[in-house]
Coordinates of C-alpha atoms in Angstrom, one line a residue:
M140 CA 99.4 161.7 171.7
F141 CA 102.0 159.8 173.8
R142 CA 105.5 160.2 174.9
I143 CA 108.4 157.9 174.8
I144 CA 110.8 159.0 177.6
G145 CA 114.0 157.4 178.5
K146 CA 116.6 158.5 181.0
I147 CA 120.0 157.3 181.9
K148 CA 121.1 158.8 185.3
K149 CA 124.6 157.7 186.1
I150 CA 127.3 156.5 183.8
E151 CA 130.6 155.5 185.4
G152 CA 133.8 154.5 183.7
E153 CA 136.5 155.7 181.5
L154 CA 136.2 157.4 178.2
S155 CA 139.4 158.6 176.5
D156 CA 141.3 158.5 179.8
K157 CA 138.6 160.6 181.5
N158 CA 136.7 159.3 184.5
I159 CA 133.1 160.2 184.2
K160 CA 131.6 160.0 187.7
D161 CA 128.1 161.4 187.1
A162 CA 126.6 162.0 183.7
N163 CA 123.0 162.6 182.9
L164 CA 121.4 161.9 179.6
H165 CA 117.7 162.7 178.8
F166 CA 115.9 161.5 175.6
E167 CA 112.4 162.6 174.8
L168 CA 110.3 161.8 171.7
T169 CA 106.7 162.8 171.1
G170 CA 104.5 161.5 168.3
N171 CA 101.0 160.4 167.3
K172 CA 100.0 156.7 167.2
V173 CA 98.0 155.8 164.1
L174 CA 96.2 152.5 163.4
L175 CA 96.2 151.0 159.9
L176 CA 92.7 149.6 159.1
A177 CA 92.0 147.5 156.0
D178 CA 89.8 149.2 153.4
E179 CA 89.1 146.0 151.5
D180 CA 88.6 142.2 152.0
I181 CA 91.6 140.1 151.0
T182 CA 92.7 136.5 151.3
V183 CA 96.3 135.9 152.3
K184 CA 98.4 132.7 152.4
K185 CA 101.5 132.0 154.4
G186 CA 104.5 133.6 152.7
D187 CA 102.5 136.0 150.5
I188 CA 103.6 139.6 150.2
K189 CA 100.5 141.5 149.3
E190 CA 99.4 145.1 148.9
I191 CA 96.4 145.9 151.0
K192 CA 94.3 149.1 150.6
V193 CA 93.9 150.9 154.0
E194 CA 91.8 153.8 155.2
K195 CA 93.5 157.0 154.1
I196 CA 95.8 158.8 156.5
A197 CA 96.9 162.3 155.7
L198 CA 100.6 163.1 156.5
E199 CA 101.8 166.7 157.1
P200 CA 104.9 167.7 155.1
R201 CA 108.1 166.4 156.7
S202 CA 106.3 163.7 158.7
V203 CA 108.6 160.8 159.8
I204 CA 107.0 157.4 160.0
V205 CA 108.0 154.8 162.5
K206 CA 106.4 151.4 161.9
S207 CA 105.3 149.5 165.0
A208 CA 107.4 146.3 165.3
Y209 CA 104.6 144.7 167.4
K210 CA 102.5 142.3 165.4
L211 CA 98.9 143.7 165.4
N212 CA 97.2 141.3 163.0
K213 CA 97.1 137.5 163.5
Y214 CA 97.8 136.8 159.9
G215 CA 101.0 138.7 159.5
S216 CA 102.7 142.1 159.6
V217 CA 102.9 145.4 157.7
I218 CA 106.4 145.8 156.2
S219 CA 105.9 149.1 154.4
V220 CA 103.3 151.9 153.9
G221 CA 102.7 154.4 151.1
E222 CA 100.4 155.6 148.4
E223 CA 100.0 154.9 144.7
I224 CA 102.3 157.7 143.5
P225 CA 105.3 158.5 145.8
V226 CA 105.5 162.1 146.9
P227 CA 108.5 164.0 148.2
F228 CA 109.2 164.2 151.9
E229 CA 108.6 168.0 151.9
S230 CA 105.1 167.7 150.5
Q231 CA 101.6 166.7 151.8
R232 CA 101.5 162.9 151.6
D233 CA 98.9 160.2 152.2
I234 CA 99.0 156.6 153.3
D235 CA 96.3 154.5 151.5
R236 CA 98.0 151.2 151.1
V237 CA 100.4 148.9 152.9
I238 CA 102.7 146.0 151.9
F239 CA 101.7 143.0 154.2
L240 CA 103.7 139.8 154.8
A241 CA 101.4 136.9 155.7
T242 CA 102.7 134.5 158.3
I243 CA 99.6 132.2 158.2
D244 CA 96.7 131.7 155.9
G245 CA 93.6 133.8 156.5
E246 CA 91.0 136.4 155.5
I247 CA 91.5 140.1 156.3
K248 CA 88.2 141.9 156.2
K249 CA 87.5 145.6 155.6
G250 CA 87.9 147.4 158.9
D251 CA 90.4 144.9 160.4
L252 CA 93.5 146.2 162.1
V253 CA 96.5 145.4 160.0
G254 CA 99.2 147.5 161.7
G255 CA 100.3 150.6 163.5
L256 CA 102.5 153.6 163.1
V257 CA 104.0 156.4 165.1
L258 CA 104.0 159.7 163.2
L259 CA 106.8 162.2 164.1
K260 CA 107.1 165.8 162.9
A261 CA 110.6 166.8 161.6
E262 CA 111.5 170.5 161.7
Q263 CA 113.9 172.1 159.3
E264 CA 116.6 174.2 160.9

């Protein structure tokens, strides 16, 4: 588990004719980082958009997925994740495949890292 914590301490200026001399803003987000590992061997060519099976990841109901923008595979990037049959947000879901955009030709082997996610838990009020 990790934390993404950002803080803005002082904001000075005008807002709707009000002078804000000292405002504090605190933002905190906690989630679990998950690695997407290929569950098959596949050949990719530059420009290909391919579905790749990945090792299954169980999602709790109301899990919010944030895809890592950092490229984790030398052959391309994951652009989407999912499972064979889409399931509602409020239900138990799994990730067992990704959509992968190849930026160079190459071979992805079973067990290779293809991408990463951060899983967040949404609470219903």
